[in-house]
Amino acid sequence: MSENVIHLHKTPEPIDPDASVTTLTVVPDAPPARPVPLWVRSGRALKTAATHDGTKTAGRALVRHGLYAFNGGRIVARRTWDGRTGARYERMLRAAEAAGNYEVAEEWEERLQRFRDARHRRRMDLLHSPVEVAKGAAVGTGMGIGALVALGIVMAINNGDIKDVITPLKATIDFIATLIRIVQVVWPYAVVLGPLFALLGMWAVGSKQQAAPQWALPANVRSSEGEPITPSIVVKALRDLGIPAMRNAIKEMGDAGASMLGPITIAGCGVEVDVTLPSGVATNEVQSKRRKLAENLTRHEHEVFITIPTAARTVRLWVADSGALDEPIGPSPLVTDETMTADYKKGRAPWGQDLRGDAASLSLYQRHLLITGLSNQGKTAALRSLALWASLDKRVEFRIADLKGAGDWAMFEALATVLIQGPTDEHVIEATEMVEGLVEEMNRRIAARQADPTVVFDPLIGIVDEAQVAFMCPAVDDDKRPYGGSKATSRYFMAVRKVHNQGRVVDVLMHEGTQDPTDQNLPKLVREGAHTRASLALGTEAQAVMALGEKAVNGGAAPHLLRQGLDKGTLVVASDGIDIPKGQSSITVRTHFIGDDDAKAIAARAKALRDGVTTLHTIERGKERDRLADIATVLGSDTRVRTQEVINRLAALDADAYGGWSFLDLKRVLDDAGAEPYKSDGRMVVARDRVTAALANRDGEGSASTSE
């Protein structure tokens, strides 16, 4: 029975605030702590020892070396079996059949038959060998004894001693006895050491092949980062993709699954190999498992690229050296070679390097360009580097609208004839009128080409960076036509479409950079009008299709798998202006980065090639014309005039205002006024009465509103 201890407690809140009450409370003493049983302490100690790093390391080493010896014995046994039987030929035969290569299968079958015939002859020879061996041994023994006796006779005659006749025989017998004694001494040790040496040899084979589970291997081997790509590694990676048809086909092939592989060749900072897939496995099944394949190859997803070559049922794997794609590729030749010039027609812009490490250069000749990607991935730098190269050809004229306005294109001051910089609606209006100016120049050149087919024009490149700002602009003009959008009345959209449709043939080109593409900020007709389409990192496969086209994405283009922020400046390009490996629809390019200071130096060299360029920062707007009144003027006294004739008369009246007009422009003005064109004798015409009435109604409404 435990003793009670008296404790004194003071109440925290006495009834009387001026006094405190002390109470005595009897609290039983706490029971003593119960001792921990010995088996519990032993278990804890055992657990600590078992989970200690040293214990784990020792356990892994024990398992590893034991499995080295065991699996090494299996490898040696298999090699011996393959060498003594036709198993190797049978595996190759099954592999060729599984791959559908029946000619190779027939060749392996012939080799197997020849091997079996040779083995049969050897076995038949063994049936007769005992008799032949016995005869040979008897003859050899007799001849040997005779030779020894003859030698003894010679020695006896020479020495004059008859005993020397048997001296050679006696010496031979003594030599054999000595060999027997040596064997008797060595044999007990050989019985013990022989199996040990055999075990050591099997361990050496297993150690060389790393024949142990990954968890048992040393840390530096277990990570296998940067492990060289070998046929066996590729076959295992394909086998473990989780495609049943692939796994079963490789299982039937055995170790000969490497027959699916072409030569593994060094390609830049990685290796490349073509894989012929077995029957029942589609190329898109392998493409869809890129991440798993990369991890099976001990690589990150961005270090493995899967494309479709021309050969049927084949995928081409490019596997980077571990970490190689995170290293910079070096400066641009535009920076390192101050004597470099450009040739718009015959030259190519040095843009960067492909994954093989080869220089990737792009032709700009008569090609519209679109570069897209997520924000801050190097879009402006990639677009600007092409313009800097083109600026080294003094014939090239630039009209630039930078709708970001951060000064990325400031070095083109006194180099571009138009340079608009800013993100506001007013800047979008200026950019729209700049592109419409390209349309007017295009129409002028087309008219000149019609008059003289031999005329040659200097290239005119219009550049709009952050073009999504223009497409999303809500501003409208005085005729209620929106500047943004993708309708037939959208001014920027229609101007770009017109340049895309006809500008190439007269060297009026459109280069656009946009980000995060959608159907709203990058309409389908605009993105498909570009001859060269390039994409940086994107968020989804649907965006990749918008940027590059469905054909390129189905062929392996995957900008949506580039790492945002880590793969800055890496582009997937679909164009006939760049060298793309045969059978592929796109190529991945790591572009050279040209900083602002270097860009200014290149621009200074380009300015030195020119006599002097005046740069406009706003578009000069001509006097606003009354379009409906002009239509009435050109109609004159004619009752009806064909729409095309009206357009021609308007262009003659004012080429600047109406030189780029189409039927849609004319129809829009007439529809808004209520004087719609109509068909007469199968042709669209404009009625003078309708236009006159529309003018009268408009003037009447204006007078009424003024009087009010």
XYZ file of C-alpha atoms in Angstrom:
708
model
C 0.000 0.000 0.000
C 1.486 3.283 -1.124
C 1.737 6.261 1.170
C -0.347 9.396 0.695
C 1.465 12.706 0.301
C -0.060 16.015 1.371
C 0.251 18.753 -1.314
C -0.608 22.420 -0.790
C -2.612 24.125 -3.608
C -3.587 27.763 -3.817
C -6.917 28.439 -5.555
C -6.393 30.598 -8.647
C -9.564 32.673 -8.197
C -10.482 33.280 -4.497
C -13.963 34.362 -3.647
C -12.724 37.394 -1.774
C -10.446 39.488 -3.981
C -8.611 40.846 -0.912
C -7.777 37.446 0.464
C -6.630 34.084 -0.716
C -7.660 30.736 0.582
C -5.207 27.913 0.993
C -6.626 24.432 0.706
C -5.081 21.124 1.565
C -5.613 18.333 -0.923
C -4.544 14.732 -0.495
C -3.173 13.381 -3.806
C -2.115 9.768 -4.040
C 1.469 9.236 -5.130
C 1.948 8.175 -8.817
C 2.748 4.489 -9.251
C 6.406 3.714 -10.054
C 7.394 3.240 -13.743
C 7.169 -0.353 -14.850
C 10.457 -1.777 -16.138
C 10.729 -2.489 -19.891
C 10.835 -6.215 -20.511
C 14.101 -7.646 -21.752
C 12.557 -9.000 -24.949
C 11.280 -5.541 -25.841
C 14.731 -4.001 -25.330
C 16.318 -6.790 -27.332
C 13.809 -6.295 -30.145
C 14.504 -2.587 -30.276
C 18.225 -3.163 -30.334
C 17.796 -5.771 -33.050
C 15.639 -3.392 -35.097
C 18.207 -0.601 -34.705
C 20.999 -2.898 -35.786
C 18.974 -4.262 -38.706
C 18.064 -0.803 -40.014
C 21.529 0.669 -39.572
C 23.161 1.878 -42.793
C 26.148 -0.354 -42.230
C 23.919 -3.411 -41.850
C 21.996 -2.537 -45.005
C 25.210 -2.033 -46.948
C 26.640 -5.334 -45.707
C 23.384 -7.144 -46.522
C 23.278 -5.729 -50.029
C 26.928 -6.689 -50.558
C 26.262 -10.253 -49.384
C 23.235 -10.648 -51.656
C 24.996 -8.945 -54.560
C 28.113 -11.107 -54.524
C 26.127 -14.263 -53.952
C 23.920 -13.517 -56.945
C 26.970 -12.576 -59.014
C 28.267 -16.134 -58.568
C 24.866 -17.795 -59.057
C 23.814 -15.797 -62.090
C 27.333 -15.950 -63.499
C 27.014 -19.740 -63.425
C 23.718 -19.447 -65.281
C 25.326 -17.228 -67.905
C 28.232 -19.648 -68.365
C 25.842 -22.589 -68.562
C 23.744 -20.809 -71.159
C 26.776 -19.911 -73.219
C 27.953 -23.510 -73.059
C 24.528 -24.757 -74.048
C 24.375 -22.292 -76.935
C 27.776 -23.416 -78.129
C 26.917 -27.114 -77.976
C 23.376 -26.947 -79.381
C 21.404 -25.096 -82.018
C 19.582 -22.932 -79.458
C 21.176 -19.725 -80.763
C 20.085 -20.459 -84.319
C 16.556 -21.296 -83.163
C 16.259 -17.996 -81.274
C 17.404 -16.005 -84.272
C 14.980 -17.942 -86.441
C 12.045 -17.138 -84.129
C 13.121 -13.481 -83.953
C 13.149 -13.163 -87.746
C 9.738 -14.811 -87.989
C 8.312 -12.527 -85.298
C 9.666 -9.500 -87.145
C 8.084 -10.741 -90.376
C 11.484 -10.998 -92.109
C 11.055 -14.398 -93.728
C 14.129 -14.144 -95.966
C 16.353 -13.806 -92.920
C 14.392 -16.607 -91.262
C 15.187 -18.928 -94.177
C 18.856 -18.014 -93.929
C 18.940 -18.876 -90.220
C 17.131 -22.122 -90.907
C 19.824 -23.073 -93.421
C 22.528 -22.265 -90.895
C 20.769 -24.394 -88.300
C 20.585 -27.302 -90.719
C 24.284 -27.005 -91.539
C 25.099 -26.952 -87.820
C 23.043 -30.105 -87.232
C 24.697 -31.894 -90.162
C 28.159 -31.058 -88.848
C 27.202 -32.194 -85.349
C 25.854 -35.478 -86.740
C 29.115 -36.145 -88.550
C 31.108 -35.499 -85.376
C 28.939 -37.908 -83.404
C 29.274 -40.621 -86.039
C 33.035 -40.170 -85.948
C 32.965 -40.718 -82.194
C 31.416 -44.185 -82.685
C 34.518 -45.345 -84.567
C 37.063 -43.422 -82.540
C 37.627 -46.029 -79.694
C 38.870 -48.669 -82.133
C 41.008 -46.127 -83.925
C 42.369 -44.836 -80.649
C 43.188 -48.372 -79.442
C 44.963 -49.187 -82.686
C 46.854 -45.958 -82.559
C 47.805 -46.479 -78.940
C 49.067 -50.016 -79.629
C 51.091 -48.928 -82.592
C 52.411 -45.900 -80.768
C 53.361 -47.903 -77.691
C 55.165 -50.553 -79.749
C 57.039 -47.975 -81.730
C 57.937 -46.100 -78.562
C 59.312 -49.220 -76.811
C 61.195 -50.171 -79.933
C 62.734 -46.739 -80.155
C 63.775 -46.848 -76.493
C 65.338 -50.330 -76.917
C 67.189 -49.183 -80.027
C 68.452 -46.168 -78.099
C 69.620 -48.480 -75.280
C 71.481 -50.748 -77.735
C 73.305 -47.751 -79.127
C 74.242 -46.628 -75.611
C 75.434 -50.152 -74.690
C 77.641 -50.381 -77.774
C 79.020 -46.939 -77.115
C 79.696 -47.513 -73.396
C 80.558 -51.228 -73.657
C 78.040 -52.002 -70.889
C 75.119 -54.357 -71.642
C 73.075 -52.818 -68.806
C 72.646 -49.615 -70.814
C 70.172 -51.423 -73.074
C 67.368 -50.932 -70.518
C 68.529 -47.514 -69.299
C 66.067 -45.500 -71.548
C 63.156 -47.729 -70.524
C 64.068 -47.354 -66.871
C 64.348 -43.556 -67.181
C 60.947 -43.391 -68.867
C 59.379 -45.499 -66.110
C 60.993 -43.294 -63.433
C 59.606 -40.138 -65.187
C 56.097 -41.590 -65.213
C 56.427 -42.501 -61.539
C 57.485 -38.918 -60.753
C 54.429 -37.534 -62.554
C 52.208 -39.896 -60.568
C 53.743 -38.699 -57.296
C 53.226 -35.049 -58.314
C 49.588 -35.748 -59.101
C 49.179 -37.523 -55.766
C 50.546 -34.479 -53.945
C 48.586 -31.873 -55.936
C 45.276 -33.704 -56.245
C 43.903 -33.007 -52.707
C 44.532 -29.293 -53.189
C 43.093 -29.337 -56.719
C 39.926 -30.961 -55.404
C 39.486 -28.027 -53.035
C 40.844 -25.153 -55.131
C 39.295 -26.211 -58.451
C 35.685 -25.510 -57.429
C 36.824 -22.273 -55.774
C 38.471 -21.073 -58.995
C 35.378 -22.128 -60.922
C 33.211 -20.179 -58.466
C 35.515 -17.175 -58.790
C 35.234 -17.354 -62.572
C 31.422 -17.453 -62.412
C 31.492 -14.509 -59.966
C 33.666 -12.541 -62.394
C 31.189 -13.183 -65.241
C 28.226 -12.162 -63.079
C 30.033 -9.062 -61.802
C 30.840 -7.939 -65.322
C 27.219 -8.376 -66.389
C 25.888 -6.720 -63.195
C 23.741 -9.832 -62.713
C 21.972 -8.713 -59.531
C 18.806 -6.765 -58.676
C 19.028 -2.987 -58.851
C 18.498 -2.589 -55.112
C 21.520 -4.807 -54.384
C 23.933 -2.928 -56.656
C 26.259 -0.215 -55.315
C 24.825 3.301 -55.232
C 27.009 4.567 -58.076
C 25.897 1.664 -60.286
C 22.319 1.538 -59.041
C 21.621 5.117 -60.175
C 22.761 4.186 -63.712
C 22.500 7.861 -64.670
C 24.232 8.383 -67.959
C 24.335 4.660 -68.633
C 25.427 3.968 -72.231
C 22.656 2.893 -74.564
C 23.216 -0.688 -75.702
C 20.979 -3.063 -77.705
C 20.071 -5.068 -74.605
C 19.054 -1.913 -72.713
C 16.862 -0.730 -75.600
C 15.198 -4.153 -75.908
C 14.502 -4.303 -72.169
C 13.099 -0.765 -72.248
C 10.733 -1.695 -75.076
C 9.764 -4.957 -73.405
C 8.790 -3.161 -70.192
C 6.624 -0.507 -71.884
C 3.463 -2.343 -70.918
C 2.445 -3.231 -74.475
C 1.389 -6.920 -74.390
C 2.059 -7.599 -78.074
C 5.539 -6.112 -77.748
C 6.330 -8.062 -74.587
C 5.134 -11.367 -76.016
C 7.031 -10.901 -79.273
C 10.277 -10.098 -77.466
C 9.726 -13.036 -75.132
C 9.488 -15.351 -78.116
C 12.647 -13.831 -79.563
C 14.614 -14.471 -76.394
C 17.883 -12.580 -76.197
C 17.673 -12.012 -79.923
C 15.161 -9.215 -79.461
C 17.974 -6.931 -80.537
C 17.217 -8.045 -84.096
C 14.462 -5.393 -84.022
C 17.133 -2.736 -83.775
C 19.111 -1.053 -86.481
C 22.649 0.161 -85.814
C 23.005 2.410 -82.788
C 24.820 5.466 -84.117
C 26.225 8.531 -82.396
C 24.065 11.552 -83.219
C 25.314 14.774 -81.686
C 25.000 14.724 -77.910
C 23.186 11.382 -77.965
C 22.576 8.244 -79.966
C 19.984 7.271 -82.560
C 18.487 3.906 -83.409
C 15.650 2.704 -85.634
C 13.359 0.087 -84.109
C 11.303 -2.194 -86.348
C 8.240 -3.032 -84.293
C 6.867 -6.576 -84.240
C 3.543 -7.353 -85.853
C 0.612 -6.121 -83.792
C 2.390 -3.068 -82.327
C 1.543 0.368 -83.745
C 3.972 3.273 -83.800
C 1.580 5.556 -81.924
C 1.496 3.055 -79.037
C 5.214 3.604 -78.524
C 4.916 7.377 -79.002
C 2.245 7.602 -76.326
C 4.578 5.969 -73.785
C 7.486 8.356 -74.188
C 7.907 9.025 -70.484
C 7.927 5.350 -69.549
C 10.374 4.557 -72.338
C 12.674 7.363 -71.187
C 12.625 6.119 -67.610
C 13.301 2.568 -68.782
C 16.343 3.957 -70.595
C 17.408 5.760 -67.369
C 16.748 9.138 -68.953
C 14.404 12.031 -68.335
C 11.418 12.447 -70.630
C 12.893 15.469 -72.416
C 16.017 13.460 -73.258
C 14.179 10.956 -75.486
C 12.576 11.868 -78.825
C 10.434 9.470 -80.843
C 9.863 10.166 -84.541
C 8.448 8.179 -87.460
C 10.851 7.515 -90.375
C 9.832 6.411 -93.851
C 10.169 2.671 -93.160
C 6.887 0.979 -92.279
C 6.239 -0.133 -88.695
C 9.372 1.662 -87.512
C 10.095 4.269 -84.862
C 13.293 6.276 -84.601
C 14.614 6.861 -81.090
C 17.019 9.656 -80.277
C 18.381 9.356 -76.749
C 20.463 12.199 -75.332
C 23.472 11.738 -73.123
C 22.341 12.329 -69.583
C 22.256 16.068 -68.863
C 23.564 17.047 -72.310
C 20.447 19.044 -73.242
C 20.862 21.247 -70.173
C 24.201 22.555 -71.423
C 24.387 25.714 -73.609
C 25.188 25.304 -77.294
C 27.457 28.307 -77.735
C 27.141 31.740 -79.337
C 25.610 32.481 -82.719
C 27.875 32.839 -85.771
C 26.288 36.273 -86.157
C 28.108 37.241 -82.957
C 31.407 35.431 -83.492
C 31.860 36.287 -87.181
C 31.740 40.047 -87.668
C 32.328 39.666 -91.409
C 29.193 37.587 -91.965
C 26.687 38.900 -94.487
C 23.314 37.605 -95.618
C 21.690 36.668 -98.902
C 17.908 36.686 -98.648
C 17.392 34.562 -101.746
C 20.159 31.967 -101.569
C 21.366 32.125 -97.984
C 20.187 30.555 -94.738
C 19.986 32.125 -91.311
C 22.141 30.363 -88.663
C 19.454 29.613 -86.110
C 20.995 27.038 -83.806
C 21.752 23.318 -83.601
C 19.624 20.237 -84.031
C 19.744 17.365 -81.561
C 22.556 15.734 -83.534
C 24.713 18.780 -82.882
C 24.648 19.819 -86.534
C 24.109 23.448 -87.482
C 20.432 24.239 -88.128
C 19.901 27.051 -90.624
C 16.650 28.385 -92.042
C 15.848 29.849 -95.450
C 13.571 32.902 -95.322
C 13.147 33.198 -99.080
C 9.458 33.722 -99.929
C 8.289 32.038 -96.711
C 5.834 33.432 -94.203
C 6.822 32.640 -90.618
C 4.947 31.897 -87.401
C 6.607 31.305 -84.022
C 4.486 30.505 -80.999
C 4.915 29.196 -77.471
C 4.240 29.970 -73.855
C 5.310 33.281 -72.369
C 8.983 33.862 -71.543
C 10.321 30.878 -73.490
C 12.517 32.753 -75.980
C 10.038 33.526 -78.755
C 11.157 37.107 -79.315
C 14.845 36.129 -79.244
C 14.270 33.404 -81.854
C 12.252 35.736 -84.099
C 14.702 38.605 -83.675
C 17.757 36.481 -84.533
C 16.249 35.711 -87.952
C 15.547 39.397 -88.548
C 19.095 40.314 -87.510
C 20.511 37.899 -90.058
C 18.209 39.222 -92.787
C 19.222 42.788 -91.917
C 22.741 41.976 -93.136
C 21.274 41.919 -96.657
C 20.900 45.621 -97.460
C 18.058 44.925 -99.907
C 15.691 43.812 -97.128
C 13.198 46.358 -95.783
C 11.592 45.885 -92.365
C 8.291 47.134 -90.991
C 8.021 46.094 -87.357
C 5.248 46.234 -84.765
C 6.291 45.178 -81.264
C 3.027 44.903 -79.353
C 4.853 44.138 -76.122
C 6.732 47.430 -76.156
C 9.558 46.339 -73.849
C 12.310 47.590 -76.142
C 13.243 44.174 -77.544
C 13.274 45.633 -81.074
C 14.733 49.039 -80.248
C 17.982 48.262 -82.100
C 16.001 48.388 -85.375
C 15.684 52.147 -85.011
C 17.144 53.686 -88.210
C 17.074 50.204 -89.726
C 13.332 49.517 -90.099
C 11.175 51.926 -92.072
C 8.361 51.457 -89.523
C 8.855 50.635 -85.831
C 5.774 50.566 -83.599
C 6.318 49.702 -79.933
C 3.562 49.402 -77.364
C 0.682 47.191 -76.148
C -2.288 49.592 -76.247
C -5.242 49.611 -78.619
C -3.733 52.627 -80.362
C -0.586 50.627 -81.054
C -2.738 47.788 -82.425
C -4.446 50.278 -84.757
C -1.023 51.466 -85.919
C 0.107 47.845 -86.428
C -3.063 47.068 -88.392
C -2.517 50.015 -90.682
C 1.116 48.938 -91.071
C 0.000 45.474 -92.281
C -2.600 47.096 -94.532
C 0.272 49.119 -95.941
C 1.962 45.825 -96.756
C -1.186 44.825 -98.633
C -1.132 48.060 -100.646
C 2.537 47.550 -101.503
C 1.793 43.946 -102.445
C -0.998 45.047 -104.794
C 1.261 47.660 -106.357
C 3.935 45.040 -106.971
C 1.422 42.582 -108.415
C 0.189 45.262 -110.827
C 3.780 46.020 -111.799
C 4.511 42.322 -112.296
C 1.479 42.013 -114.556
C 2.808 44.863 -116.650
C 6.378 43.511 -116.677
C 6.810 39.836 -115.656
C 10.591 40.282 -115.416
C 10.485 42.959 -112.716
C 12.292 42.021 -109.471
C 11.424 43.528 -106.080
C 13.458 44.013 -102.940
C 12.176 41.853 -100.068
C 9.780 43.530 -97.641
C 9.314 41.762 -94.294
C 6.549 42.775 -91.941
C 7.118 41.606 -88.348
C 4.438 41.612 -85.656
C 5.634 40.403 -82.274
C 2.954 39.464 -79.711
C 0.383 39.238 -82.502
C -2.195 37.804 -80.101
C -2.658 41.372 -78.809
C -3.860 42.420 -82.265
C -6.236 39.482 -82.655
C -7.773 40.151 -79.234
C -8.078 43.938 -79.648
C -11.683 45.160 -79.058
C -11.290 48.496 -80.880
C -13.455 49.308 -83.923
C -13.027 51.940 -86.613
C -15.465 54.628 -87.778
C -17.151 52.125 -90.078
C -17.760 49.754 -87.136
C -15.142 47.337 -88.443
C -13.210 45.655 -85.601
C -9.435 45.718 -85.649
C -9.210 42.398 -83.823
C -11.087 39.137 -84.192
C -11.151 36.612 -87.010
C -14.240 37.582 -88.990
C -14.345 38.717 -92.593
C -14.705 42.302 -91.337
C -11.729 42.126 -88.946
C -9.120 44.483 -90.328
C -5.909 42.950 -88.925
C -7.019 39.389 -89.692
C -7.999 40.217 -93.272
C -4.795 42.171 -93.926
C -2.640 39.253 -92.733
C -4.693 36.827 -94.817
C -4.188 38.929 -97.938
C -0.418 39.011 -97.406
C -0.423 35.247 -96.830
C -2.417 34.646 -99.997
C -0.397 36.640 -102.497
C 2.541 38.354 -100.825
C 5.084 35.554 -101.268
C 5.328 35.850 -105.049
C 6.325 39.523 -104.851
C 8.561 39.070 -101.769
C 6.185 40.711 -99.301
C 6.410 38.482 -96.225
C 4.729 38.251 -92.852
C 6.612 37.117 -89.722
C 4.522 36.768 -86.570
C 5.281 35.826 -83.010
C 2.464 34.897 -80.657
C 2.057 33.137 -77.345
C -0.214 30.516 -75.820
C -2.149 29.842 -79.055
C -5.917 29.390 -79.102
C -8.505 29.634 -81.868
C -9.303 33.139 -80.618
C -5.812 34.675 -80.470
C -4.407 32.718 -83.437
C -7.101 31.960 -86.033
C -6.823 28.781 -88.069
C -6.489 30.521 -91.450
C -3.604 32.650 -90.188
C -1.573 29.855 -88.619
C -2.053 27.632 -91.648
C -0.954 30.431 -93.975
C 2.623 30.329 -92.640
C 5.168 28.296 -94.594
C 7.501 27.991 -91.602
C 5.847 27.098 -88.307
C 7.893 26.830 -85.131
C 6.866 26.254 -81.555
C 8.547 26.593 -78.196
C 7.224 24.854 -75.095
C 3.412 24.590 -75.010
C 0.911 23.404 -72.461
C -1.156 20.816 -74.326
C -1.078 18.582 -77.370
C -4.054 20.508 -78.796
C -1.928 23.666 -78.764
C 0.885 21.747 -80.453
C -1.529 20.839 -83.259
C -2.507 24.512 -83.586
C 1.120 25.604 -83.710
C 2.592 23.010 -86.074
C -0.304 21.220 -87.705
C -1.741 17.766 -87.144
C 0.637 16.081 -89.587
C 3.736 17.248 -87.729
C 2.352 16.205 -84.333
C 1.300 12.795 -85.640
C 4.841 12.431 -86.990
C 6.369 12.927 -83.556
C 6.558 16.707 -83.066
C 5.956 17.321 -79.363
C 6.510 20.931 -78.252
C 4.006 20.286 -75.455
C 6.563 17.910 -73.906
C 9.291 20.545 -73.731
C 9.963 21.756 -70.197
C 8.664 25.239 -69.498
C 11.474 27.410 -68.188
C 14.161 24.745 -68.686
C 14.001 24.353 -72.461
C 14.045 28.055 -73.294
C 14.962 28.662 -76.901
C 14.292 25.061 -77.957
C 11.982 25.015 -80.980
C 10.158 22.313 -82.870
C 10.150 23.443 -86.511
C 7.989 22.304 -89.429
C 9.185 23.890 -92.660
C 10.633 23.118 -96.064
C 13.167 25.866 -95.431
C 15.225 23.785 -93.007
C 16.937 20.440 -93.474
C 14.736 17.780 -91.883
C 15.850 14.120 -91.762
C 14.200 12.044 -94.444
C 10.869 10.653 -93.352
C 10.333 13.155 -90.525
C 7.854 16.004 -90.564
C 9.645 18.261 -88.077
C 12.964 18.896 -86.417
C 13.932 20.082 -82.942
C 16.303 23.056 -82.894
C 18.156 24.549 -79.931
C 18.462 28.177 -80.991
C 21.398 30.483 -80.365
C 20.584 33.234 -77.896
C 21.618 36.710 -78.989
C 21.549 39.194 -76.127
C 20.585 42.845 -76.434
C 24.177 44.107 -76.568
C 25.141 41.650 -79.292
C 21.909 42.448 -81.155
C 22.782 46.154 -81.109
C 26.244 45.375 -82.490
C 24.769 43.279 -85.328
C 22.201 45.999 -86.062
C 25.020 48.560 -86.219
C 26.764 46.437 -88.867
C 23.479 46.248 -90.806
C 23.035 50.030 -90.641
C 26.536 50.501 -91.997
C 25.464 48.616 -95.131
C 22.681 51.127 -95.814
C 22.804 54.790 -96.764
C 20.426 55.747 -94.003
C 16.888 54.759 -93.092
C 14.220 57.030 -91.634
C 12.093 55.146 -89.130
C 8.433 56.057 -88.719
C 6.798 55.423 -85.358
C 3.250 56.154 -86.498
C 1.381 55.430 -89.708
C 0.510 58.541 -91.666
C -3.221 58.551 -92.242
C -4.533 60.150 -95.385
C -7.643 62.296 -95.658
C -10.766 60.353 -94.795
C -12.894 59.868 -97.903
C -16.647 59.586 -98.142
C -16.770 56.102 -99.578
C -20.462 56.060 -100.460
C -20.130 59.426 -102.202
C -17.089 58.150 -104.105
C -19.088 55.115 -105.258
C -21.845 57.422 -106.507
C -19.215 59.523 -108.285
C -17.648 56.605 -110.177
C -21.089 55.281 -111.159
C -21.681 58.519 -113.061
C -24.726 58.319 -115.303
C -24.667 54.530 -115.650
C -27.793 52.814 -114.375
C -25.972 49.605 -113.359
C -22.248 48.851 -113.188
C -20.542 45.528 -112.466
C -18.960 45.395 -109.039
C -15.468 44.701 -110.368
C -15.735 47.706 -112.654
C -16.771 49.848 -109.689
C -13.674 48.668 -107.788
C -11.449 49.511 -110.748
C -12.962 52.998 -111.038
C -12.485 53.586 -107.312
C -8.816 52.542 -107.559
C -8.369 54.974 -110.421
C -10.019 57.692 -108.329
C -7.706 57.180 -105.327
C -5.178 54.330 -105.443
C -4.090 54.862 -101.825
C -7.624 54.564 -100.481
C -9.057 51.948 -102.822
C -6.068 50.178 -104.379
C -6.434 47.176 -102.071
C -10.210 46.903 -102.197
C -11.939 43.635 -102.920
C -15.570 42.707 -103.523
C -16.043 42.220 -99.772
C -14.911 45.783 -99.032
C -17.323 47.194 -101.614
C -20.177 44.980 -100.440
C -19.610 45.952 -96.802
C -19.951 49.688 -97.546
C -23.055 49.179 -99.713
C -24.700 46.797 -97.244
C -24.201 49.245 -94.387
C -25.798 51.995 -96.491
C -28.733 49.849 -97.606
C -27.665 49.823 -101.267
C -26.762 46.174 -101.547
C -25.357 44.883 -104.870
C -27.481 42.329 -106.685
C -27.277 39.935 -109.615
C -28.215 40.974 -113.118
C -27.706 38.605 -116.023
C -25.677 36.357 -113.736
C -23.266 39.099 -112.597
C -23.124 41.192 -109.431
C -23.898 44.842 -110.171
C -24.337 48.122 -108.285
C -27.460 50.187 -109.016
C -27.059 53.951 -109.246
C -30.600 54.539 -107.964
C -29.920 52.571 -104.791
C -26.691 54.451 -104.074
C -28.332 57.824 -104.745
C -31.250 56.957 -102.455
C -28.848 55.801 -99.724
C -26.958 59.085 -99.931
C -30.199 61.066 -99.723
C -31.409 59.091 -96.721
C -28.074 59.522 -94.950
C -27.989 63.248 -95.564
C -31.594 63.538 -94.445
C -30.879 61.696 -91.202
C -27.871 63.919 -90.605
C -29.958 67.075 -91.084
C -32.681 65.784 -88.772
C -30.196 64.966 -86.038
C -28.627 68.409 -86.400
C -32.001 70.203 -86.065
C -32.821 68.198 -83.005
